[in-house]
Amino acid sequence: MIKQSPFLLFFLLTLAVFAAALEPPPEEDPIFELYMHDILGGGSPTARPITGLLGNIYNGQVPFAKQIGFTPPENGIAVPNANGALPTVNGINGVPLGTGLSGTAYSGQNLNGIQTQLGPDGLSLGFGTITVIDDILTSGPDLGSQPLGKAQGVYVASSGDGSTQMMAFTAMLEGGEYNDNLNFYGIYRIGSAMSHLSVTGGTGRFKNACGFAEVRPLIPSGQHQVDGAESLLRIIVHLKY
């Protein structure tokens, strides 16, 4: 039997305590929030539908289509909007109903429970519409809050009933504490209280970042009026490295 020296035991115990003291405490996952302003139509839009039937209406490429006050010719048949009525565009700002991220105002069931208008193939009129975005990111819900950068990418009407948008965009964080890019991908559920997007990576400070984002729709405060159709999203980002 080997007899251990008390000095050796004391030395090993001291070394273990010293190593534990040097070990940094586990860091909490970084969490921060952004507010994304998606504006369709009006004088200063940040998003534009570029493909699909509704995108063509938005750009005036469908015969007899106008952005505001669409009236079919005599004996003509109009393309119906989300509630089956005329015009096919929102008369306030000229945006085709069924586009954007504005929930029941533009797609899915509206407040009266009326279903999205379907085409001859059984799919919603907005299905397949691709919208390109250059949305404003701010530190608070008001459009006049501190700007943090831009969200650039696309969202696609990806469900036959018009209830979801597939989103893929890069948050270019230029102001405030953050000055780097973060990539997001996932499904935004129109009219849902919360959706989730995946964080697929980033650059600079966010290199090797992963995680997810909670996305909640909010009603714009109205302190800064816009003449387009604004959708406001609160994005809470949870990161891991």
Short mmCIF file of C-alpha atoms in Angstrom, two decimals:
data_model
loop_
_atom_site.label_atom_id
_atom_site.label_comp_id
_atom_site.label_asym_id
_atom_site.label_seq_id
_atom_site.Cartn_x
_atom_site.Cartn_y
_atom_site.Cartn_z
CA MET A 1 0.00 0.00 0.00
CA ILE A 2 1.39 3.37 -1.09
CA LYS A 3 1.22 6.07 1.55
CA GLN A 4 0.35 9.52 0.08
CA SER A 5 2.09 12.62 1.37
CA PRO A 6 -0.19 15.14 3.09
CA PHE A 7 1.72 17.87 1.27
CA LEU A 8 0.81 16.28 -2.10
CA LEU A 9 -2.85 16.09 -1.13
CA PHE A 10 -2.80 19.72 -0.01
CA PHE A 11 -1.12 20.74 -3.27
CA LEU A 12 -3.68 18.90 -5.42
CA LEU A 13 -6.59 20.33 -3.43
CA THR A 14 -5.19 23.86 -3.77
CA LEU A 15 -4.68 23.35 -7.52
CA ALA A 16 -8.29 22.17 -7.96
CA VAL A 17 -9.68 25.18 -6.07
CA PHE A 18 -7.48 27.55 -8.07
CA ALA A 19 -8.61 25.99 -11.37
CA ALA A 20 -12.25 26.28 -10.37
CA ALA A 21 -11.76 29.94 -9.51
CA LEU A 22 -10.22 30.62 -12.93
CA GLU A 23 -13.02 28.91 -14.84
CA PRO A 24 -15.42 31.60 -16.12
CA PRO A 25 -19.07 31.24 -15.15
CA PRO A 26 -21.37 29.97 -17.93
CA GLU A 27 -22.55 32.85 -20.07
CA GLU A 28 -26.22 33.40 -20.74
CA ASP A 29 -27.35 33.19 -24.34
CA PRO A 30 -27.38 36.69 -25.89
CA ILE A 31 -30.90 38.03 -26.38
CA PHE A 32 -31.90 41.24 -28.11
CA GLU A 33 -34.92 42.58 -29.97
CA LEU A 34 -35.59 44.36 -33.24
CA TYR A 35 -38.65 45.99 -34.77
CA MET A 36 -39.17 45.45 -38.49
CA HIS A 37 -41.33 47.83 -40.55
CA ASP A 38 -42.69 46.31 -43.77
CA ILE A 39 -44.45 48.94 -45.93
CA LEU A 40 -46.33 48.10 -49.13
CA GLY A 41 -47.51 50.86 -51.46
CA GLY A 42 -47.67 54.56 -50.75
CA GLY A 43 -44.96 57.13 -51.34
CA SER A 44 -42.13 55.38 -49.46
CA PRO A 45 -42.57 51.61 -49.76
CA THR A 46 -39.99 49.19 -48.36
CA ALA A 47 -41.45 46.05 -49.98
CA ARG A 48 -42.74 45.16 -53.45
CA PRO A 49 -44.50 42.04 -54.81
CA ILE A 50 -42.64 41.07 -57.98
CA THR A 51 -44.20 37.76 -59.13
CA GLY A 52 -47.53 36.00 -58.99
CA LEU A 53 -51.00 37.23 -59.88
CA LEU A 54 -51.15 39.77 -57.07
CA GLY A 55 -47.67 40.99 -57.93
CA ASN A 56 -48.86 41.59 -61.47
CA ILE A 57 -51.89 43.51 -60.20
CA TYR A 58 -49.61 45.61 -58.00
CA ASN A 59 -47.46 46.49 -61.01
CA GLY A 60 -50.42 47.02 -63.36
CA GLN A 61 -49.61 44.03 -65.60
CA VAL A 62 -53.09 42.43 -65.51
CA PRO A 63 -55.52 43.75 -68.18
CA PHE A 64 -57.80 46.50 -66.87
CA ALA A 65 -56.01 46.46 -63.48
CA LYS A 66 -55.34 49.74 -61.71
CA GLN A 67 -53.72 50.32 -58.34
CA ILE A 68 -56.70 52.31 -57.06
CA GLY A 69 -60.37 52.27 -58.04
CA PHE A 70 -60.32 49.14 -60.19
CA THR A 71 -63.58 48.83 -62.15
CA PRO A 72 -64.05 46.11 -64.79
CA PRO A 73 -65.28 47.02 -68.29
CA GLU A 74 -68.87 46.35 -69.29
CA ASN A 75 -69.60 42.61 -69.12
CA GLY A 76 -66.06 42.07 -67.84
CA ILE A 77 -65.13 39.78 -64.92
CA ALA A 78 -62.92 41.24 -62.21
CA VAL A 79 -60.32 39.26 -60.31
CA PRO A 80 -61.88 39.03 -56.81
CA ASN A 81 -60.05 40.08 -53.68
CA ALA A 82 -59.84 38.26 -50.34
CA ASN A 83 -63.50 38.86 -49.47
CA GLY A 84 -64.86 38.48 -52.99
CA ALA A 85 -65.64 42.17 -53.44
CA LEU A 86 -64.31 44.91 -55.71
CA PRO A 87 -61.79 46.41 -56.11
CA THR A 88 -58.93 43.89 -56.09
CA VAL A 89 -56.79 46.42 -54.31
CA ASN A 90 -57.09 48.12 -50.94
CA GLY A 91 -58.75 51.40 -51.86
CA ILE A 92 -56.81 53.33 -49.21
CA ASN A 93 -53.31 52.68 -50.52
CA GLY A 94 -53.65 50.68 -53.74
CA VAL A 95 -52.13 47.44 -52.40
CA PRO A 96 -53.63 44.15 -53.71
CA LEU A 97 -55.51 42.30 -51.00
CA GLY A 98 -53.73 39.04 -50.17
CA THR A 99 -50.22 40.50 -50.22
CA GLY A 100 -47.93 41.43 -47.34
CA LEU A 101 -47.62 40.38 -43.70
CA SER A 102 -50.66 42.22 -42.37
CA GLY A 103 -52.66 39.24 -41.26
CA THR A 104 -56.44 39.29 -41.50
CA ALA A 105 -56.46 42.59 -43.39
CA TYR A 106 -54.83 40.99 -46.44
CA SER A 107 -54.90 37.18 -46.24
CA GLY A 108 -56.45 34.21 -44.49
CA GLN A 109 -59.67 34.63 -42.51
CA ASN A 110 -60.70 38.21 -41.92
CA LEU A 111 -62.42 39.48 -38.81
CA ASN A 112 -65.81 38.40 -40.17
CA GLY A 113 -64.66 34.84 -40.76
CA ILE A 114 -64.72 35.15 -44.57
CA GLN A 115 -62.27 32.80 -46.26
CA THR A 116 -59.57 33.85 -48.71
CA GLN A 117 -60.81 33.83 -52.29
CA LEU A 118 -59.54 30.78 -54.17
CA GLY A 119 -58.63 30.54 -57.84
CA PRO A 120 -59.91 27.91 -60.31
CA ASP A 121 -57.16 25.51 -59.16
CA GLY A 122 -58.28 25.68 -55.52
CA LEU A 123 -55.31 27.78 -54.38
CA SER A 124 -55.45 31.30 -53.00
CA LEU A 125 -54.92 34.12 -55.48
CA GLY A 126 -51.79 35.15 -53.58
CA PHE A 127 -50.13 31.72 -53.62
CA GLY A 128 -46.60 31.94 -55.03
CA THR A 129 -46.33 35.71 -54.76
CA ILE A 130 -42.72 36.72 -54.08
CA THR A 131 -42.19 40.02 -52.26
CA VAL A 132 -38.76 41.65 -52.10
CA ILE A 133 -38.03 43.67 -48.97
CA ASP A 134 -35.69 46.42 -47.89
CA ASP A 135 -37.41 46.93 -44.54
CA ILE A 136 -36.39 49.35 -41.82
CA LEU A 137 -35.17 47.94 -38.48
CA THR A 138 -35.53 50.08 -35.36
CA SER A 139 -34.87 49.73 -31.64
CA GLY A 140 -38.50 50.49 -30.75
CA PRO A 141 -41.95 49.93 -32.25
CA ASP A 142 -42.32 53.45 -33.64
CA LEU A 143 -40.98 54.10 -37.13
CA GLY A 144 -39.18 57.16 -35.73
CA SER A 145 -37.27 55.11 -33.14
CA GLN A 146 -33.48 54.72 -33.31
CA PRO A 147 -32.65 53.04 -36.64
CA LEU A 148 -30.61 49.84 -36.35
CA GLY A 149 -30.27 48.97 -40.01
CA LYS A 150 -32.17 47.17 -42.78
CA ALA A 151 -33.72 43.75 -43.38
CA GLN A 152 -33.08 42.74 -46.98
CA GLY A 153 -34.40 39.58 -48.61
CA VAL A 154 -37.72 38.04 -49.68
CA TYR A 155 -40.90 36.48 -48.40
CA VAL A 156 -43.01 34.06 -50.44
CA ALA A 157 -46.71 33.18 -50.09
CA SER A 158 -46.04 29.50 -49.48
CA SER A 159 -49.40 27.99 -48.49
CA GLY A 160 -52.39 27.29 -50.69
CA ASP A 161 -54.79 28.99 -48.29
CA GLY A 162 -52.72 32.17 -47.99
CA SER A 163 -51.97 31.71 -44.30
CA THR A 164 -48.13 31.61 -44.34
CA GLN A 165 -45.14 33.40 -45.80
CA MET A 166 -41.73 31.75 -46.15
CA MET A 167 -39.18 34.39 -45.06
CA ALA A 168 -35.48 34.54 -45.93
CA PHE A 169 -33.65 37.76 -45.12
CA THR A 170 -30.48 39.27 -43.70
CA ALA A 171 -30.64 41.80 -40.89
CA MET A 172 -27.92 44.35 -41.67
CA LEU A 173 -27.38 45.91 -38.25
CA GLU A 174 -25.65 49.21 -38.76
CA GLY A 175 -26.63 51.38 -35.83
CA GLY A 176 -26.55 51.28 -32.05
CA GLU A 177 -24.61 48.54 -30.30
CA TYR A 178 -24.62 46.09 -33.21
CA ASN A 179 -22.78 46.56 -36.50
CA ASP A 180 -22.92 43.19 -38.29
CA ASN A 181 -25.20 40.88 -40.30
CA LEU A 182 -27.51 38.10 -39.12
CA ASN A 183 -29.40 35.66 -41.37
CA PHE A 184 -32.97 34.43 -40.77
CA TYR A 185 -35.08 31.73 -42.41
CA GLY A 186 -38.46 30.18 -41.64
CA ILE A 187 -42.24 30.33 -41.85
CA TYR A 188 -44.23 33.38 -40.74
CA ARG A 189 -47.83 32.46 -39.88
CA ILE A 190 -50.20 35.27 -40.83
CA GLY A 191 -52.63 36.11 -38.04
CA SER A 192 -50.75 34.01 -35.45
CA ALA A 193 -49.71 35.57 -32.15
CA MET A 194 -46.15 34.29 -32.59
CA SER A 195 -44.04 32.63 -35.26
CA HIS A 196 -40.47 31.31 -35.12
CA LEU A 197 -37.58 31.82 -37.52
CA SER A 198 -34.23 30.04 -37.49
CA VAL A 199 -30.97 31.97 -37.22
CA THR A 200 -28.85 30.35 -39.94
CA GLY A 201 -25.59 32.23 -39.39
CA GLY A 202 -24.03 35.63 -39.59
CA THR A 203 -20.92 37.67 -40.24
CA GLY A 204 -18.56 39.76 -38.13
CA ARG A 205 -19.68 39.77 -34.52
CA PHE A 206 -22.31 37.14 -35.37
CA LYS A 207 -19.92 34.71 -37.05
CA ASN A 208 -20.89 31.10 -36.22
CA ALA A 209 -24.11 32.30 -34.56
CA CYS A 210 -27.15 30.03 -34.45
CA GLY A 211 -30.42 30.09 -32.58
CA PHE A 212 -33.95 31.27 -33.25
CA ALA A 213 -36.15 34.35 -33.28
CA GLU A 214 -39.63 34.89 -31.89
CA VAL A 215 -41.68 36.99 -34.30
CA ARG A 216 -44.81 38.77 -33.07
CA PRO A 217 -47.05 41.05 -35.15
CA LEU A 218 -47.89 44.41 -33.60
CA ILE A 219 -50.22 47.25 -34.49
CA PRO A 220 -48.18 50.30 -35.63
CA SER A 221 -48.37 53.16 -33.14
CA GLY A 222 -49.34 55.70 -35.77
CA GLN A 223 -47.03 58.37 -34.38
CA HIS A 224 -45.31 58.47 -37.78
CA GLN A 225 -47.98 58.22 -40.44
CA VAL A 226 -47.26 56.38 -43.69
CA ASP A 227 -49.51 56.33 -46.74
CA GLY A 228 -48.74 52.67 -47.45
CA ALA A 229 -49.83 49.48 -45.71
CA GLU A 230 -47.41 48.97 -42.80
CA SER A 231 -46.85 45.64 -41.06
CA LEU A 232 -44.88 45.85 -37.81
CA LEU A 233 -43.01 42.83 -36.46
CA ARG A 234 -41.32 42.52 -33.08
CA ILE A 235 -38.35 40.13 -33.42
CA ILE A 236 -36.75 38.74 -30.26
CA VAL A 237 -33.49 37.00 -31.15
CA HIS A 238 -32.00 34.16 -29.04
CA LEU A 239 -28.39 33.38 -30.04
CA LYS A 240 -25.87 30.62 -29.30
CA TYR A 241 -22.29 30.27 -30.46
#
